């Protein structure tokens, strides 16, 4: 998400892939030891993704993607980030040893993903209208992440979301940022 936002806002940044689980070097900058982390001049770190979106907006010559006064937009952003976090939590549970995985945790995250997609499908124009640039970016990234780490089955239930995902996914920023071929 952060990378796509940076590309869409045409901000110059260097993208580095790290193994976050062994990234002790990051602790001095981001004690959460999480990605994404935006490092500025090897001194200052901006995290988490929301702070990076705001930073890219401030650095960009293009019109801002985020209206800091809009709590409605902030909530739509939370929904999209929450969808991808539910998918991440699902994924993290599935990579645990089988005998330690919790069906309850998996079910909870699946239900959350389902609710989020149902919510967006019921308010499709609020997320995909012409001026909803940040929403479209975050929704496009979240839906592809669900495809990638969970399942593509949702596409049958939410065809408008699927069509949006396919259309938005054709953007250069998405093609460059996709973690698989
Ligand atoms: N709310 C954070 C979530 C960051 C996050 O969960 N990052 C994951 C990868 S996508 C991570 O770094 N996981 C490693 C860990 O937590 O140890 C954001 O939006 O940046």
PDB file of C-alpha atoms and ligand atoms in Angstrom:
ATOM      1  CA  UNK A   1       0.000   0.000   0.000  1.00  0.00           C
ATOM      2  CA  UNK A   2       2.656   2.481   1.020  1.00  0.00           C
ATOM      3  CA  UNK A   3       4.651   1.781  -2.114  1.00  0.00           C
ATOM      4  CA  UNK A   4       1.643   2.262  -4.386  1.00  0.00           C
ATOM      5  CA  UNK A   5       0.762   5.525  -2.626  1.00  0.00           C
ATOM      6  CA  UNK A   6       4.340   6.764  -3.084  1.00  0.00           C
ATOM      7  CA  UNK A   7       4.327   5.839  -6.762  1.00  0.00           C
ATOM      8  CA  UNK A   8       0.913   7.384  -7.368  1.00  0.00           C
ATOM      9  CA  UNK A   9       2.086  10.592  -5.677  1.00  0.00           C
ATOM     10  CA  UNK A  10       5.310  10.464  -7.727  1.00  0.00           C
ATOM     11  CA  UNK A  11       7.523  10.783  -4.702  1.00  0.00           C
ATOM     12  CA  UNK A  12      11.143   9.687  -5.068  1.00  0.00           C
ATOM     13  CA  UNK A  13      11.966   6.846  -2.693  1.00  0.00           C
ATOM     14  CA  UNK A  14      14.119   3.753  -2.707  1.00  0.00           C
ATOM     15  CA  UNK A  15      12.273   0.503  -2.130  1.00  0.00           C
ATOM     16  CA  UNK A  16      14.079  -2.157  -0.131  1.00  0.00           C
ATOM     17  CA  UNK A  17      12.910  -5.652   0.695  1.00  0.00           C
ATOM     18  CA  UNK A  18      13.997  -6.839   4.133  1.00  0.00           C
ATOM     19  CA  UNK A  19      13.391  -9.908   6.266  1.00  0.00           C
ATOM     20  CA  UNK A  20      11.408  -8.154   8.952  1.00  0.00           C
ATOM     21  CA  UNK A  21      11.710 -11.063  11.378  1.00  0.00           C
ATOM     22  CA  UNK A  22      15.470 -10.730  11.628  1.00  0.00           C
ATOM     23  CA  UNK A  23      15.713  -6.980  11.009  1.00  0.00           C
ATOM     24  CA  UNK A  24      17.497  -5.991  14.216  1.00  0.00           C
ATOM     25  CA  UNK A  25      19.018  -3.056  12.321  1.00  0.00           C
ATOM     26  CA  UNK A  26      15.539  -1.550  12.159  1.00  0.00           C
ATOM     27  CA  UNK A  27      15.069  -1.318  15.929  1.00  0.00           C
ATOM     28  CA  UNK A  28      17.023   1.920  16.262  1.00  0.00           C
ATOM     29  CA  UNK A  29      14.616   3.513  13.784  1.00  0.00           C
ATOM     30  CA  UNK A  30      11.380   1.646  14.384  1.00  0.00           C
ATOM     31  CA  UNK A  31      11.157  -0.167  17.718  1.00  0.00           C
ATOM     32  CA  UNK A  32       8.045  -1.949  16.448  1.00  0.00           C
ATOM     33  CA  UNK A  33      10.356  -3.734  13.971  1.00  0.00           C
ATOM     34  CA  UNK A  34       7.622  -3.746  11.376  1.00  0.00           C
ATOM     35  CA  UNK A  35       7.180  -2.914   7.742  1.00  0.00           C
ATOM     36  CA  UNK A  36       6.436  -0.597   6.115  1.00  0.00           C
ATOM     37  CA  UNK A  37       9.009   1.784   7.579  1.00  0.00           C
ATOM     38  CA  UNK A  38      10.014   4.894   5.644  1.00  0.00           C
ATOM     39  CA  UNK A  39      13.563   5.945   6.536  1.00  0.00           C
ATOM     40  CA  UNK A  40      14.593   9.519   5.895  1.00  0.00           C
ATOM     41  CA  UNK A  41      18.329  10.362   5.682  1.00  0.00           C
ATOM     42  CA  UNK A  42      19.107   7.240   7.702  1.00  0.00           C
ATOM     43  CA  UNK A  43      17.983   9.172  10.774  1.00  0.00           C
ATOM     44  CA  UNK A  44      14.266   9.490  11.022  1.00  0.00           C
ATOM     45  CA  UNK A  45      11.694   6.774  10.554  1.00  0.00           C
ATOM     46  CA  UNK A  46       8.075   7.266   9.574  1.00  0.00           C
ATOM     47  CA  UNK A  47       5.669   4.466  10.452  1.00  0.00           C
ATOM     48  CA  UNK A  48       3.084   2.928  10.271  1.00  0.00           C
ATOM     49  CA  UNK A  49       1.491   3.001   6.829  1.00  0.00           C
ATOM     50  CA  UNK A  50      -0.915   5.842   7.653  1.00  0.00           C
ATOM     51  CA  UNK A  51       1.966   8.079   8.687  1.00  0.00           C
ATOM     52  CA  UNK A  52       3.788   7.138   5.487  1.00  0.00           C
ATOM     53  CA  UNK A  53       0.733   8.026   3.373  1.00  0.00           C
ATOM     54  CA  UNK A  54       0.619  11.439   5.069  1.00  0.00           C
ATOM     55  CA  UNK A  55       4.364  11.899   4.561  1.00  0.00           C
ATOM     56  CA  UNK A  56       4.124  11.047   0.859  1.00  0.00           C
ATOM     57  CA  UNK A  57       1.223  13.471   0.526  1.00  0.00           C
ATOM     58  CA  UNK A  58       3.331  16.211   2.127  1.00  0.00           C
ATOM     59  CA  UNK A  59       6.326  15.419  -0.108  1.00  0.00           C
ATOM     60  CA  UNK A  60       4.337  15.288  -3.334  1.00  0.00           C
ATOM     61  CA  UNK A  61       3.769  18.067  -5.847  1.00  0.00           C
ATOM     62  CA  UNK A  62       0.449  16.453  -6.734  1.00  0.00           C
ATOM     63  CA  UNK A  63      -2.817  17.236  -4.950  1.00  0.00           C
ATOM     64  CA  UNK A  64      -3.045  15.432  -1.608  1.00  0.00           C
ATOM     65  CA  UNK A  65      -4.787  12.081  -1.431  1.00  0.00           C
ATOM     66  CA  UNK A  66      -5.878  12.528   2.158  1.00  0.00           C
ATOM     67  CA  UNK A  67      -8.117  15.186   3.670  1.00  0.00           C
ATOM     68  CA  UNK A  68      -6.943  15.410   7.304  1.00  0.00           C
ATOM     69  CA  UNK A  69     -10.282  16.997   8.288  1.00  0.00           C
ATOM     70  CA  UNK A  70     -12.392  14.097   7.005  1.00  0.00           C
ATOM     71  CA  UNK A  71     -13.146  11.500   9.643  1.00  0.00           C
ATOM     72  CA  UNK A  72     -15.371   9.768   7.082  1.00  0.00           C
ATOM     73  CA  UNK A  73     -12.399   9.276   4.806  1.00  0.00           C
ATOM     74  CA  UNK A  74     -10.229   8.246   7.760  1.00  0.00           C
ATOM     75  CA  UNK A  75     -12.776   5.558   8.562  1.00  0.00           C
ATOM     76  CA  UNK A  76     -12.782   4.295   4.974  1.00  0.00           C
ATOM     77  CA  UNK A  77      -8.997   4.125   5.185  1.00  0.00           C
ATOM     78  CA  UNK A  78      -9.310   2.142   8.444  1.00  0.00           C
ATOM     79  CA  UNK A  79     -11.690  -0.267   6.763  1.00  0.00           C
ATOM     80  CA  UNK A  80      -9.273  -0.983   3.909  1.00  0.00           C
ATOM     81  CA  UNK A  81      -6.276  -1.330   6.217  1.00  0.00           C
ATOM     82  CA  UNK A  82      -8.379  -3.512   8.524  1.00  0.00           C
ATOM     83  CA  UNK A  83      -9.268  -5.797   5.638  1.00  0.00           C
ATOM     84  CA  UNK A  84      -5.619  -6.361   4.798  1.00  0.00           C
ATOM     85  CA  UNK A  85      -4.738  -6.806   8.482  1.00  0.00           C
ATOM     86  CA  UNK A  86      -7.448  -9.448   8.843  1.00  0.00           C
ATOM     87  CA  UNK A  87      -5.959 -11.222   5.848  1.00  0.00           C
ATOM     88  CA  UNK A  88      -2.466 -10.937   7.340  1.00  0.00           C
ATOM     89  CA  UNK A  89      -3.700 -12.341  10.675  1.00  0.00           C
ATOM     90  CA  UNK A  90      -5.312 -15.227   8.786  1.00  0.00           C
ATOM     91  CA  UNK A  91      -2.089 -15.868   6.923  1.00  0.00           C
ATOM     92  CA  UNK A  92       0.047 -15.720  10.074  1.00  0.00           C
ATOM     93  CA  UNK A  93      -2.219 -18.282  11.720  1.00  0.00           C
ATOM     94  CA  UNK A  94      -1.959 -20.636   8.745  1.00  0.00           C
ATOM     95  CA  UNK A  95       1.838 -20.659   8.820  1.00  0.00           C
ATOM     96  CA  UNK A  96       1.909 -21.791  12.453  1.00  0.00           C
ATOM     97  CA  UNK A  97       2.438 -25.520  13.041  1.00  0.00           C
ATOM     98  CA  UNK A  98      -0.826 -27.284  12.230  1.00  0.00           C
ATOM     99  CA  UNK A  99      -1.364 -28.577  15.748  1.00  0.00           C
ATOM    100  CA  UNK A 100      -1.116 -25.025  17.135  1.00  0.00           C
ATOM    101  CA  UNK A 101      -3.425 -23.341  14.661  1.00  0.00           C
ATOM    102  CA  UNK A 102      -6.739 -22.145  16.033  1.00  0.00           C
ATOM    103  CA  UNK A 103      -9.837 -22.739  13.908  1.00  0.00           C
ATOM    104  CA  UNK A 104     -11.515 -19.980  15.921  1.00  0.00           C
ATOM    105  CA  UNK A 105      -8.866 -17.453  14.932  1.00  0.00           C
ATOM    106  CA  UNK A 106      -9.087 -18.503  11.293  1.00  0.00           C
ATOM    107  CA  UNK A 107     -12.898 -18.316  11.322  1.00  0.00           C
ATOM    108  CA  UNK A 108     -12.839 -14.923  12.998  1.00  0.00           C
ATOM    109  CA  UNK A 109     -10.512 -13.433  10.398  1.00  0.00           C
ATOM    110  CA  UNK A 110     -12.418 -15.012   7.501  1.00  0.00           C
ATOM    111  CA  UNK A 111     -15.671 -13.559   8.864  1.00  0.00           C
ATOM    112  CA  UNK A 112     -14.023 -10.153   9.268  1.00  0.00           C
ATOM    113  CA  UNK A 113     -12.752 -10.185   5.665  1.00  0.00           C
ATOM    114  CA  UNK A 114     -16.218 -11.195   4.504  1.00  0.00           C
ATOM    115  CA  UNK A 115     -17.879  -8.387   6.459  1.00  0.00           C
ATOM    116  CA  UNK A 116     -15.406  -5.809   5.178  1.00  0.00           C
ATOM    117  CA  UNK A 117     -15.984  -6.800   1.558  1.00  0.00           C
ATOM    118  CA  UNK A 118     -19.750  -6.836   2.118  1.00  0.00           C
ATOM    119  CA  UNK A 119     -19.537  -3.373   3.661  1.00  0.00           C
ATOM    120  CA  UNK A 120     -17.611  -1.967   0.702  1.00  0.00           C
ATOM    121  CA  UNK A 121     -19.875  -3.713  -1.807  1.00  0.00           C
ATOM    122  CA  UNK A 122     -22.869  -2.031  -0.133  1.00  0.00           C
ATOM    123  CA  UNK A 123     -21.199   1.401  -0.422  1.00  0.00           C
ATOM    124  CA  UNK A 124     -19.318   0.849  -3.632  1.00  0.00           C
ATOM    125  CA  UNK A 125     -19.456   4.451  -4.846  1.00  0.00           C
ATOM    126  CA  UNK A 126     -18.186   5.790  -1.506  1.00  0.00           C
ATOM    127  CA  UNK A 127     -14.974   3.850  -2.045  1.00  0.00           C
ATOM    128  CA  UNK A 128     -14.588   4.034  -5.809  1.00  0.00           C
ATOM    129  CA  UNK A 129     -16.011   7.450  -6.808  1.00  0.00           C
ATOM    130  CA  UNK A 130     -13.949   9.708  -9.042  1.00  0.00           C
ATOM    131  CA  UNK A 131     -12.417  11.703  -6.170  1.00  0.00           C
ATOM    132  CA  UNK A 132     -11.760   8.705  -3.914  1.00  0.00           C
ATOM    133  CA  UNK A 133      -8.128   8.254  -4.864  1.00  0.00           C
ATOM    134  CA  UNK A 134      -6.744   7.045  -1.548  1.00  0.00           C
ATOM    135  CA  UNK A 135      -9.731   4.749  -1.034  1.00  0.00           C
ATOM    136  CA  UNK A 136      -9.270   3.210  -4.468  1.00  0.00           C
ATOM    137  CA  UNK A 137      -5.569   2.620  -3.881  1.00  0.00           C
ATOM    138  CA  UNK A 138      -6.085   0.996  -0.488  1.00  0.00           C
ATOM    139  CA  UNK A 139      -9.086  -1.026  -1.591  1.00  0.00           C
ATOM    140  CA  UNK A 140      -7.242  -2.210  -4.717  1.00  0.00           C
ATOM    141  CA  UNK A 141      -4.243  -3.295  -2.617  1.00  0.00           C
ATOM    142  CA  UNK A 142      -6.381  -4.992   0.045  1.00  0.00           C
ATOM    143  CA  UNK A 143      -8.456  -6.961  -2.442  1.00  0.00           C
ATOM    144  CA  UNK A 144      -5.345  -8.210  -4.231  1.00  0.00           C
ATOM    145  CA  UNK A 145      -3.858  -9.172  -0.899  1.00  0.00           C
ATOM    146  CA  UNK A 146      -6.970 -11.244  -0.159  1.00  0.00           C
ATOM    147  CA  UNK A 147      -6.525 -12.937  -3.558  1.00  0.00           C
ATOM    148  CA  UNK A 148      -2.873 -13.581  -2.813  1.00  0.00           C
ATOM    149  CA  UNK A 149      -2.991 -14.785   0.789  1.00  0.00           C
ATOM    150  CA  UNK A 150      -6.487 -16.135   1.272  1.00  0.00           C
ATOM    151  CA  UNK A 151      -8.679 -16.943  -1.704  1.00  0.00           C
ATOM    152  CA  UNK A 152     -10.197 -15.611  -4.902  1.00  0.00           C
ATOM    153  CA  UNK A 153     -13.581 -17.151  -4.093  1.00  0.00           C
ATOM    154  CA  UNK A 154     -14.956 -13.786  -2.880  1.00  0.00           C
ATOM    155  CA  UNK A 155     -14.987 -12.682  -6.518  1.00  0.00           C
ATOM    156  CA  UNK A 156     -18.154 -14.691  -7.197  1.00  0.00           C
ATOM    157  CA  UNK A 157     -20.028 -13.073  -4.332  1.00  0.00           C
ATOM    158  CA  UNK A 158     -18.796  -9.537  -5.011  1.00  0.00           C
ATOM    159  CA  UNK A 159     -18.485  -9.179  -8.810  1.00  0.00           C
ATOM    160  CA  UNK A 160     -18.361  -5.368  -8.765  1.00  0.00           C
ATOM    161  CA  UNK A 161     -15.441  -5.483  -6.347  1.00  0.00           C
ATOM    162  CA  UNK A 162     -13.777  -8.087  -8.551  1.00  0.00           C
ATOM    163  CA  UNK A 163     -14.223  -5.903 -11.635  1.00  0.00           C
ATOM    164  CA  UNK A 164     -12.844  -2.919  -9.737  1.00  0.00           C
ATOM    165  CA  UNK A 165      -9.867  -4.959  -8.544  1.00  0.00           C
ATOM    166  CA  UNK A 166      -9.061  -6.110 -12.079  1.00  0.00           C
ATOM    167  CA  UNK A 167      -9.392  -2.619 -13.491  1.00  0.00           C
ATOM    168  CA  UNK A 168      -7.421  -0.903 -10.739  1.00  0.00           C
ATOM    169  CA  UNK A 169      -4.816  -3.660 -10.760  1.00  0.00           C
ATOM    170  CA  UNK A 170      -3.869  -2.719 -14.324  1.00  0.00           C
ATOM    171  CA  UNK A 171      -2.273   0.529 -13.108  1.00  0.00           C
ATOM    172  CA  UNK A 172       1.503   0.767 -13.399  1.00  0.00           C
ATOM    173  CA  UNK A 173       1.848   1.472  -9.669  1.00  0.00           C
ATOM    174  CA  UNK A 174       0.105  -1.819  -8.913  1.00  0.00           C
ATOM    175  CA  UNK A 175       2.025  -3.840 -11.500  1.00  0.00           C
ATOM    176  CA  UNK A 176       5.363  -2.600 -10.165  1.00  0.00           C
ATOM    177  CA  UNK A 177       4.418  -3.257  -6.530  1.00  0.00           C
ATOM    178  CA  UNK A 178       2.874  -6.695  -6.878  1.00  0.00           C
ATOM    179  CA  UNK A 179       4.884  -9.195  -4.815  1.00  0.00           C
ATOM    180  CA  UNK A 180       4.358 -11.980  -7.370  1.00  0.00           C
ATOM    181  CA  UNK A 181       4.505 -12.180 -11.153  1.00  0.00           C
TER     182      UNK A 181
HETATM  183  N1  LIG B   1      -0.747  -1.203  11.113  1.00  0.00           N
HETATM  184  C1  LIG B   1       0.557  -1.443  10.525  1.00  0.00           C
HETATM  185  C2  LIG B   1       0.728  -2.901  10.275  1.00  0.00           C
HETATM  186  C3  LIG B   1       2.155  -3.244  10.007  1.00  0.00           C
HETATM  187  C4  LIG B   1       2.320  -4.734   9.940  1.00  0.00           C
HETATM  188  O1  LIG B   1       1.528  -5.526  10.488  1.00  0.00           O
HETATM  189  N2  LIG B   1       3.393  -5.165   9.252  1.00  0.00           N
HETATM  190  C5  LIG B   1       3.692  -6.574   9.156  1.00  0.00           C
HETATM  191  C6  LIG B   1       3.939  -6.988   7.722  1.00  0.00           C
HETATM  192  S1  LIG B   1       2.695  -6.448   6.650  1.00  0.00           S
HETATM  193  C7  LIG B   1       4.968  -6.857   9.907  1.00  0.00           C
HETATM  194  O2  LIG B   1       5.883  -6.058   9.883  1.00  0.00           O
HETATM  195  N3  LIG B   1       5.021  -7.999  10.570  1.00  0.00           N
HETATM  196  C8  LIG B   1       6.162  -8.428  11.289  1.00  0.00           C
HETATM  197  C9  LIG B   1       5.944  -8.426  12.760  1.00  0.00           C
HETATM  198  O3  LIG B   1       4.970  -7.826  13.245  1.00  0.00           O
HETATM  199  O4  LIG B   1       6.784  -9.022  13.456  1.00  0.00           O
HETATM  200  C10 LIG B   1       0.686  -0.620   9.238  1.00  0.00           C
HETATM  201  O5  LIG B   1      -0.355  -0.310   8.648  1.00  0.00           O
HETATM  202  O6  LIG B   1       1.805  -0.296   8.838  1.00  0.00           O
END
